[in-house]
Amino acid sequence: MNNQYLIPANTKRGQLWLSMFRPVDAAILLTGVLVTFVLFLVFNSMNAPTILMILSVFPGLVCAILVWPIPNYHNVLVAIQEMISFYTNNRNYKWRGWCAEYESKRNG
């Protein structure tokens, strides 16, 4: 009998809260929802105009968009981090030609 084990495709999801959130993602979402709730309470007690009530939704909305899952990445926040990393890191690719082995291996 072979000692081969099949690893399920969703093993990483078992490490997440509610199979969806990293601790950072949950903190971002909860902070955004809490800020939105506090702004609602403050603006409601001040009898603020409707436009301020509508604007107070944006912190929670932005945080919800950041933790929204997208294909090929964990969520929008991870995709943005990957894009920033790609464009800010130094990429120096050396083309070595059509060699079967590297010079260092051949000479050494």
Short mmCIF file of N, CA and C in Angstrom, two decimals:
data_model
loop_
_atom_site.label_atom_id
_atom_site.label_comp_id
_atom_site.label_asym_id
_atom_site.label_seq_id
_atom_site.Cartn_x
_atom_site.Cartn_y
_atom_site.Cartn_z
N MET A 1 0.83 -1.17 0.00
CA MET A 1 0.00 0.00 0.00
C MET A 1 0.88 1.24 0.00
N ASN A 2 0.55 2.19 -0.85
CA ASN A 2 1.31 3.44 -0.93
C ASN A 2 1.04 4.32 0.29
N ASN A 3 2.05 5.07 0.66
CA ASN A 3 1.89 6.03 1.75
C ASN A 3 1.59 7.40 1.18
N GLN A 4 0.62 7.48 0.33
CA GLN A 4 0.22 8.75 -0.26
C GLN A 4 -1.05 9.23 0.42
N TYR A 5 -1.04 10.51 0.73
CA TYR A 5 -2.19 11.10 1.39
C TYR A 5 -2.76 12.21 0.52
N LEU A 6 -4.04 12.26 0.45
CA LEU A 6 -4.70 13.32 -0.29
C LEU A 6 -5.01 14.46 0.67
N ILE A 7 -4.61 15.65 0.29
CA ILE A 7 -4.89 16.82 1.11
C ILE A 7 -6.08 17.53 0.48
N PRO A 8 -7.13 17.78 1.24
CA PRO A 8 -8.28 18.47 0.67
C PRO A 8 -7.91 19.87 0.20
N ALA A 9 -8.63 20.36 -0.78
CA ALA A 9 -8.34 21.67 -1.37
C ALA A 9 -8.64 22.81 -0.40
N ASN A 10 -9.46 22.58 0.59
CA ASN A 10 -9.86 23.66 1.48
C ASN A 10 -9.19 23.59 2.85
N THR A 11 -7.98 23.08 2.94
CA THR A 11 -7.33 22.97 4.24
C THR A 11 -7.00 24.33 4.83
N LYS A 12 -6.70 25.32 4.01
CA LYS A 12 -6.42 26.66 4.52
C LYS A 12 -7.65 27.30 5.13
N ARG A 13 -8.81 26.97 4.64
CA ARG A 13 -10.05 27.58 5.16
C ARG A 13 -10.30 27.15 6.59
N GLY A 14 -9.78 25.99 7.00
CA GLY A 14 -9.96 25.53 8.37
C GLY A 14 -9.20 26.37 9.37
N GLN A 15 -8.21 27.12 8.92
CA GLN A 15 -7.43 27.98 9.81
C GLN A 15 -8.05 29.36 9.96
N LEU A 16 -9.12 29.64 9.25
CA LEU A 16 -9.74 30.97 9.26
C LEU A 16 -10.94 30.99 10.19
N TRP A 17 -11.28 32.15 10.69
CA TRP A 17 -12.48 32.31 11.51
C TRP A 17 -13.70 32.29 10.59
N LEU A 18 -14.66 31.48 10.94
CA LEU A 18 -15.87 31.29 10.15
C LEU A 18 -15.54 30.89 8.71
N SER A 19 -14.40 30.24 8.52
CA SER A 19 -13.90 29.81 7.21
C SER A 19 -13.74 30.96 6.22
N MET A 20 -13.56 32.18 6.74
CA MET A 20 -13.53 33.33 5.85
C MET A 20 -12.56 34.42 6.28
N PHE A 21 -12.33 34.62 7.57
CA PHE A 21 -11.59 35.77 8.05
C PHE A 21 -10.28 35.38 8.73
N ARG A 22 -9.21 36.07 8.37
CA ARG A 22 -7.99 36.05 9.16
C ARG A 22 -8.24 36.98 10.34
N PRO A 23 -7.43 36.91 11.40
CA PRO A 23 -7.64 37.84 12.52
C PRO A 23 -7.57 39.31 12.08
N VAL A 24 -6.69 39.64 11.14
CA VAL A 24 -6.58 41.02 10.65
C VAL A 24 -7.85 41.42 9.91
N ASP A 25 -8.38 40.52 9.10
CA ASP A 25 -9.60 40.82 8.35
C ASP A 25 -10.78 41.05 9.29
N ALA A 26 -10.89 40.21 10.31
CA ALA A 26 -11.99 40.37 11.26
C ALA A 26 -11.86 41.69 12.02
N ALA A 27 -10.62 42.05 12.38
CA ALA A 27 -10.41 43.32 13.09
C ALA A 27 -10.77 44.51 12.20
N ILE A 28 -10.40 44.45 10.93
CA ILE A 28 -10.74 45.54 10.00
C ILE A 28 -12.24 45.67 9.85
N LEU A 29 -12.91 44.55 9.65
CA LEU A 29 -14.37 44.59 9.47
C LEU A 29 -15.08 45.07 10.73
N LEU A 30 -14.68 44.55 11.88
CA LEU A 30 -15.32 44.96 13.13
C LEU A 30 -15.06 46.42 13.45
N THR A 31 -13.86 46.91 13.15
CA THR A 31 -13.55 48.33 13.37
C THR A 31 -14.41 49.21 12.47
N GLY A 32 -14.55 48.84 11.20
CA GLY A 32 -15.37 49.62 10.28
C GLY A 32 -16.83 49.64 10.69
N VAL A 33 -17.34 48.50 11.11
CA VAL A 33 -18.74 48.44 11.53
C VAL A 33 -18.93 49.23 12.82
N LEU A 34 -17.97 49.16 13.74
CA LEU A 34 -18.07 49.90 14.99
C LEU A 34 -18.02 51.41 14.74
N VAL A 35 -17.13 51.86 13.86
CA VAL A 35 -17.05 53.29 13.53
C VAL A 35 -18.35 53.75 12.89
N THR A 36 -18.90 52.96 11.99
CA THR A 36 -20.17 53.32 11.35
C THR A 36 -21.29 53.41 12.39
N PHE A 37 -21.33 52.47 13.30
CA PHE A 37 -22.37 52.48 14.33
C PHE A 37 -22.23 53.71 15.24
N VAL A 38 -21.01 54.04 15.64
CA VAL A 38 -20.78 55.22 16.49
C VAL A 38 -21.16 56.50 15.74
N LEU A 39 -20.79 56.59 14.46
CA LEU A 39 -21.17 57.76 13.69
C LEU A 39 -22.69 57.90 13.56
N PHE A 40 -23.38 56.76 13.37
CA PHE A 40 -24.84 56.80 13.34
C PHE A 40 -25.40 57.36 14.65
N LEU A 41 -24.88 56.86 15.77
CA LEU A 41 -25.37 57.33 17.06
C LEU A 41 -25.11 58.82 17.27
N VAL A 42 -23.90 59.26 16.92
CA VAL A 42 -23.54 60.67 17.11
C VAL A 42 -24.39 61.57 16.21
N PHE A 43 -24.48 61.23 14.94
CA PHE A 43 -25.24 62.07 14.01
C PHE A 43 -26.74 62.04 14.32
N ASN A 44 -27.22 60.91 14.81
CA ASN A 44 -28.63 60.82 15.16
C ASN A 44 -28.94 61.69 16.38
N SER A 45 -28.04 61.70 17.34
CA SER A 45 -28.28 62.52 18.53
C SER A 45 -28.17 64.01 18.24
N MET A 46 -27.41 64.38 17.21
CA MET A 46 -27.24 65.79 16.85
C MET A 46 -28.32 66.26 15.88
N ASN A 47 -29.21 65.37 15.45
CA ASN A 47 -30.19 65.67 14.40
C ASN A 47 -29.50 66.22 13.16
N ALA A 48 -28.44 65.50 12.74
CA ALA A 48 -27.64 65.91 11.59
C ALA A 48 -28.43 65.73 10.30
N PRO A 49 -28.01 66.45 9.24
CA PRO A 49 -28.69 66.28 7.95
C PRO A 49 -28.53 64.86 7.42
N THR A 50 -29.39 64.53 6.50
CA THR A 50 -29.40 63.18 5.93
C THR A 50 -28.10 62.83 5.23
N ILE A 51 -27.46 63.83 4.62
CA ILE A 51 -26.21 63.54 3.89
C ILE A 51 -25.12 63.04 4.83
N LEU A 52 -25.09 63.54 6.07
CA LEU A 52 -24.11 63.04 7.04
C LEU A 52 -24.44 61.62 7.47
N MET A 53 -25.71 61.31 7.57
CA MET A 53 -26.10 59.94 7.90
C MET A 53 -25.68 58.97 6.79
N ILE A 54 -25.82 59.42 5.55
CA ILE A 54 -25.40 58.59 4.41
C ILE A 54 -23.89 58.45 4.38
N LEU A 55 -23.17 59.52 4.65
CA LEU A 55 -21.70 59.47 4.65
C LEU A 55 -21.15 58.62 5.79
N SER A 56 -21.89 58.49 6.85
CA SER A 56 -21.41 57.68 7.97
C SER A 56 -21.40 56.18 7.64
N VAL A 57 -22.02 55.79 6.57
CA VAL A 57 -22.02 54.39 6.14
C VAL A 57 -20.69 53.99 5.50
N PHE A 58 -19.95 54.96 4.98
CA PHE A 58 -18.75 54.65 4.20
C PHE A 58 -17.65 53.91 4.95
N PRO A 59 -17.34 54.18 6.22
CA PRO A 59 -16.30 53.37 6.88
C PRO A 59 -16.62 51.88 6.89
N GLY A 60 -17.85 51.53 7.22
CA GLY A 60 -18.24 50.12 7.21
C GLY A 60 -18.26 49.53 5.81
N LEU A 61 -18.68 50.34 4.84
CA LEU A 61 -18.73 49.88 3.46
C LEU A 61 -17.33 49.62 2.90
N VAL A 62 -16.41 50.53 3.18
CA VAL A 62 -15.03 50.35 2.69
C VAL A 62 -14.39 49.13 3.35
N CYS A 63 -14.59 48.95 4.64
CA CYS A 63 -14.03 47.79 5.31
C CYS A 63 -14.65 46.48 4.81
N ALA A 64 -15.94 46.50 4.52
CA ALA A 64 -16.59 45.30 3.98
C ALA A 64 -16.05 44.96 2.59
N ILE A 65 -15.79 45.97 1.78
CA ILE A 65 -15.22 45.74 0.45
C ILE A 65 -13.81 45.17 0.56
N LEU A 66 -13.04 45.64 1.53
CA LEU A 66 -11.67 45.15 1.69
C LEU A 66 -11.61 43.67 2.07
N VAL A 67 -12.57 43.19 2.82
CA VAL A 67 -12.55 41.79 3.24
C VAL A 67 -13.44 40.90 2.38
N TRP A 68 -13.96 41.44 1.29
CA TRP A 68 -14.80 40.67 0.37
C TRP A 68 -13.95 39.63 -0.35
N PRO A 69 -14.33 38.36 -0.36
CA PRO A 69 -13.53 37.34 -1.03
C PRO A 69 -13.60 37.46 -2.56
N ILE A 70 -12.46 37.28 -3.20
CA ILE A 70 -12.40 37.28 -4.66
C ILE A 70 -11.61 36.06 -5.11
N PRO A 71 -11.84 35.59 -6.32
CA PRO A 71 -11.13 34.41 -6.82
C PRO A 71 -9.62 34.65 -6.95
N ASN A 72 -8.85 33.62 -6.73
CA ASN A 72 -7.39 33.58 -6.85
C ASN A 72 -6.67 34.37 -5.76
N TYR A 73 -7.38 35.03 -4.90
CA TYR A 73 -6.80 35.71 -3.74
C TYR A 73 -7.72 35.45 -2.56
N HIS A 74 -7.22 35.74 -1.37
CA HIS A 74 -8.08 35.54 -0.20
C HIS A 74 -9.21 36.56 -0.18
N ASN A 75 -8.85 37.82 -0.36
CA ASN A 75 -9.86 38.88 -0.40
C ASN A 75 -9.26 40.10 -1.10
N VAL A 76 -10.01 41.17 -1.17
CA VAL A 76 -9.57 42.37 -1.89
C VAL A 76 -8.32 42.96 -1.24
N LEU A 77 -8.26 42.93 0.09
CA LEU A 77 -7.10 43.47 0.80
C LEU A 77 -5.82 42.73 0.40
N VAL A 78 -5.87 41.42 0.34
CA VAL A 78 -4.70 40.63 -0.06
C VAL A 78 -4.33 40.94 -1.51
N ALA A 79 -5.30 41.10 -2.39
CA ALA A 79 -5.02 41.43 -3.78
C ALA A 79 -4.33 42.79 -3.89
N ILE A 80 -4.79 43.77 -3.12
CA ILE A 80 -4.15 45.10 -3.14
C ILE A 80 -2.74 45.00 -2.59
N GLN A 81 -2.52 44.23 -1.52
CA GLN A 81 -1.19 44.05 -0.97
C GLN A 81 -0.26 43.40 -1.99
N GLU A 82 -0.75 42.42 -2.72
CA GLU A 82 0.06 41.75 -3.74
C GLU A 82 0.42 42.72 -4.87
N MET A 83 -0.52 43.56 -5.29
CA MET A 83 -0.23 44.54 -6.34
C MET A 83 0.82 45.55 -5.89
N ILE A 84 0.68 46.03 -4.66
CA ILE A 84 1.66 46.98 -4.13
C ILE A 84 3.03 46.32 -4.04
N SER A 85 3.07 45.09 -3.57
CA SER A 85 4.34 44.37 -3.47
C SER A 85 4.97 44.17 -4.85
N PHE A 86 4.16 43.85 -5.84
CA PHE A 86 4.68 43.61 -7.18
C PHE A 86 5.28 44.88 -7.78
N TYR A 87 4.59 46.00 -7.62
CA TYR A 87 5.05 47.23 -8.25
C TYR A 87 6.12 47.97 -7.47
N THR A 88 6.28 47.68 -6.18
CA THR A 88 7.29 48.40 -5.40
C THR A 88 8.58 47.62 -5.21
N ASN A 89 8.56 46.31 -5.33
CA ASN A 89 9.78 45.53 -5.16
C ASN A 89 10.62 45.54 -6.42
N ASN A 90 11.91 45.42 -6.22
CA ASN A 90 12.85 45.40 -7.34
C ASN A 90 12.77 44.04 -8.03
N ARG A 91 12.53 44.08 -9.32
CA ARG A 91 12.47 42.85 -10.09
C ARG A 91 13.64 42.86 -11.08
N ASN A 92 14.59 41.99 -10.86
CA ASN A 92 15.76 41.92 -11.72
C ASN A 92 15.87 40.50 -12.24
N TYR A 93 15.42 40.28 -13.45
CA TYR A 93 15.45 38.96 -14.05
C TYR A 93 16.63 38.88 -15.01
N LYS A 94 17.47 37.88 -14.82
CA LYS A 94 18.63 37.70 -15.69
C LYS A 94 18.34 36.54 -16.64
N TRP A 95 18.37 36.85 -17.92
CA TRP A 95 18.16 35.82 -18.90
C TRP A 95 19.47 35.08 -19.10
N ARG A 96 19.48 33.79 -18.94
CA ARG A 96 20.70 33.02 -19.00
C ARG A 96 20.87 32.31 -20.34
N GLY A 97 20.02 32.59 -21.27
CA GLY A 97 20.17 31.99 -22.58
C GLY A 97 19.59 30.59 -22.62
N TRP A 98 19.95 29.89 -23.63
CA TRP A 98 19.42 28.55 -23.84
C TRP A 98 20.39 27.49 -23.34
N CYS A 99 21.06 27.75 -22.23
CA CYS A 99 22.05 26.82 -21.68
C CYS A 99 21.35 25.65 -20.99
N ALA A 100 21.99 24.50 -21.11
CA ALA A 100 21.46 23.34 -20.40
C ALA A 100 21.86 23.38 -18.94
N GLU A 101 22.97 24.06 -18.62
CA GLU A 101 23.41 24.22 -17.23
C GLU A 101 24.06 25.59 -17.08
N TYR A 102 24.16 26.02 -15.84
CA TYR A 102 24.72 27.34 -15.58
C TYR A 102 26.24 27.31 -15.64
N GLU A 103 26.83 28.48 -15.88
CA GLU A 103 28.28 28.58 -15.96
C GLU A 103 28.96 28.16 -14.67
N SER A 104 28.37 28.52 -13.54
CA SER A 104 28.99 28.20 -12.26
C SER A 104 29.10 26.69 -12.07
N LYS A 105 28.16 25.92 -12.58
CA LYS A 105 28.22 24.47 -12.45
C LYS A 105 29.24 23.88 -13.42
N ARG A 106 29.36 24.48 -14.59
CA ARG A 106 30.24 23.96 -15.62
C ARG A 106 31.71 24.19 -15.26
N ASN A 107 32.03 25.36 -14.70
CA ASN A 107 33.41 25.71 -14.40
C ASN A 107 33.87 25.17 -13.04
N GLY A 108 32.97 24.94 -12.15
CA GLY A 108 33.33 24.57 -10.77
C GLY A 108 33.42 23.15 -10.57
#
